Structure formats: structure tokens, C-alpha cells
């Protein structure tokens, strides 16, 4: 179901382990789409992309992980810190479906901390 609303499909390279991001502004919402693996080596690029997207202070910030090929603990930490940074100033949600990204979020209980949706459209409808 992740395909609804679009997911990042450009720039990542499974052989080199690169992560790619793209940003879309949809009204008052900002959607950061991520592709490739998110681990200790690639999370600094994700952190930078999130920081850059948040400089615009969106009312709603959605991280789309539908094209992520691996989600490690460093990525989970980044999602938690992003949620904490937005408490009281904006709404935060994550889009993920399936074992690669949604399962680690659910197993750690982070889906009880921030919204986890199956598509960008679902997240935007719920938040805004």
C-alpha cells in the first residue's frame, strides 16, 4: 500500500549502501521520502535531510520509508528524536508498510509514540 502518495525511488544504490531523500511540500505538510538502507553509516544523511526539511517549520512532517531497504536502530533513534523535536510545534508521522520498516517500528513500540501509516495519503488525511 505504500505506493499511494509516492515513495522515493531515485538516487539510492543498494550496492554502495547509499541513502537518498527527496522532499515535497503538500500544502502545510512536508513529506520527506527516503530510499536505501538506514543504518549507522547512512543515518547522518537522513539526519541532515530532516534538519533541512524542518527549517521551514511545517505544520505536518511525514517521513515516508516505503522505499527503505533496511531500518536499523540508528534510524529508529532518528525517528524518535524527530518526533520529540516536533512535540508542541507540529505533527509527525511515519509511512511504512511491511517487514523492512514497519516491523522494527512496531516491535519497538514506536508506533505507540508517533503515528505509523500505510501510505502518505493516509498520514496526511489523519493529520491534516
PDB file of N, CA and C in Angstrom, residues 1 12 25 28 36 42 45 50 61 64 83 96 98-99 111 113 120 128:
ATOM      1  N   UNK A   1       0.814  -1.194   0.000  1.00  0.00           N
ATOM      2  CA  UNK A   1       0.000   0.000   0.000  1.00  0.00           C
ATOM      3  C   UNK A   1       0.856   1.257   0.000  1.00  0.00           C
ATOM      4  N   UNK A  12      19.191   6.158  -4.611  1.00  0.00           N
ATOM      5  CA  UNK A  12      19.809   5.200  -3.711  1.00  0.00           C
ATOM      6  C   UNK A  12      20.464   4.098  -4.521  1.00  0.00           C
ATOM      7  N   UNK A  25       6.515  19.491  -0.672  1.00  0.00           N
ATOM      8  CA  UNK A  25       5.617  20.303   0.150  1.00  0.00           C
ATOM      9  C   UNK A  25       4.220  20.101  -0.403  1.00  0.00           C
ATOM     10  N   UNK A  28       0.384  22.631   3.873  1.00  0.00           N
ATOM     11  CA  UNK A  28       1.149  22.923   5.083  1.00  0.00           C
ATOM     12  C   UNK A  28       1.985  21.735   5.541  1.00  0.00           C
ATOM     13  N   UNK A  36      16.725   3.404   0.260  1.00  0.00           N
ATOM     14  CA  UNK A  36      18.006   2.800   0.611  1.00  0.00           C
ATOM     15  C   UNK A  36      18.020   2.353   2.059  1.00  0.00           C
ATOM     16  N   UNK A  42      24.545   5.455   7.291  1.00  0.00           N
ATOM     17  CA  UNK A  42      23.740   6.343   6.450  1.00  0.00           C
ATOM     18  C   UNK A  42      22.855   7.315   7.224  1.00  0.00           C
ATOM     19  N   UNK A  45      23.122  11.233   6.869  1.00  0.00           N
ATOM     20  CA  UNK A  45      22.475  11.845   5.705  1.00  0.00           C
ATOM     21  C   UNK A  45      20.985  12.039   5.963  1.00  0.00           C
ATOM     22  N   UNK A  50      16.435  15.666   7.395  1.00  0.00           N
ATOM     23  CA  UNK A  50      15.352  16.033   8.317  1.00  0.00           C
ATOM     24  C   UNK A  50      15.573  17.450   8.834  1.00  0.00           C
ATOM     25  N   UNK A  61       4.804  17.019   9.410  1.00  0.00           N
ATOM     26  CA  UNK A  61       6.023  16.461   8.837  1.00  0.00           C
ATOM     27  C   UNK A  61       5.874  14.952   8.764  1.00  0.00           C
ATOM     28  N   UNK A  64       8.464   9.288   4.819  1.00  0.00           N
ATOM     29  CA  UNK A  64       7.997   8.153   4.011  1.00  0.00           C
ATOM     30  C   UNK A  64       9.140   7.158   3.862  1.00  0.00           C
ATOM     31  N   UNK A  83      10.348  13.030  16.305  1.00  0.00           N
ATOM     32  CA  UNK A  83       9.052  13.166  16.994  1.00  0.00           C
ATOM     33  C   UNK A  83       9.191  14.104  18.191  1.00  0.00           C
ATOM     34  N   UNK A  96       5.152   3.579   6.500  1.00  0.00           N
ATOM     35  CA  UNK A  96       5.889   2.341   6.269  1.00  0.00           C
ATOM     36  C   UNK A  96       4.884   1.206   6.233  1.00  0.00           C
ATOM     37  N   UNK A  98       5.033  -3.162   5.819  1.00  0.00           N
ATOM     38  CA  UNK A  98       5.780  -4.380   5.569  1.00  0.00           C
ATOM     39  C   UNK A  98       6.935  -4.589   6.530  1.00  0.00           C
ATOM     40  N   UNK A  99       7.669  -5.660   6.311  1.00  0.00           N
ATOM     41  CA  UNK A  99       8.665  -6.085   7.292  1.00  0.00           C
ATOM     42  C   UNK A  99       9.917  -5.205   7.383  1.00  0.00           C
ATOM     43  N   UNK A 111       5.373   2.806  17.273  1.00  0.00           N
ATOM     44  CA  UNK A 111       4.073   3.128  16.676  1.00  0.00           C
ATOM     45  C   UNK A 111       3.077   3.617  17.727  1.00  0.00           C
ATOM     46  N   UNK A 113       4.198   5.801  19.968  1.00  0.00           N
ATOM     47  CA  UNK A 113       4.766   7.120  20.260  1.00  0.00           C
ATOM     48  C   UNK A 113       4.391   8.119  19.168  1.00  0.00           C
ATOM     49  N   UNK A 120       1.230   7.723   2.367  1.00  0.00           N
ATOM     50  CA  UNK A 120       1.321   9.166   2.600  1.00  0.00           C
ATOM     51  C   UNK A 120      -0.080   9.757   2.652  1.00  0.00           C
ATOM     52  N   UNK A 128      -4.141  16.083   8.850  1.00  0.00           N
ATOM     53  CA  UNK A 128      -4.383  17.349   8.443  1.00  0.00           C
ATOM     54  C   UNK A 128      -5.208  18.097   7.668  1.00  0.00           C
TER      55      UNK A 128
END
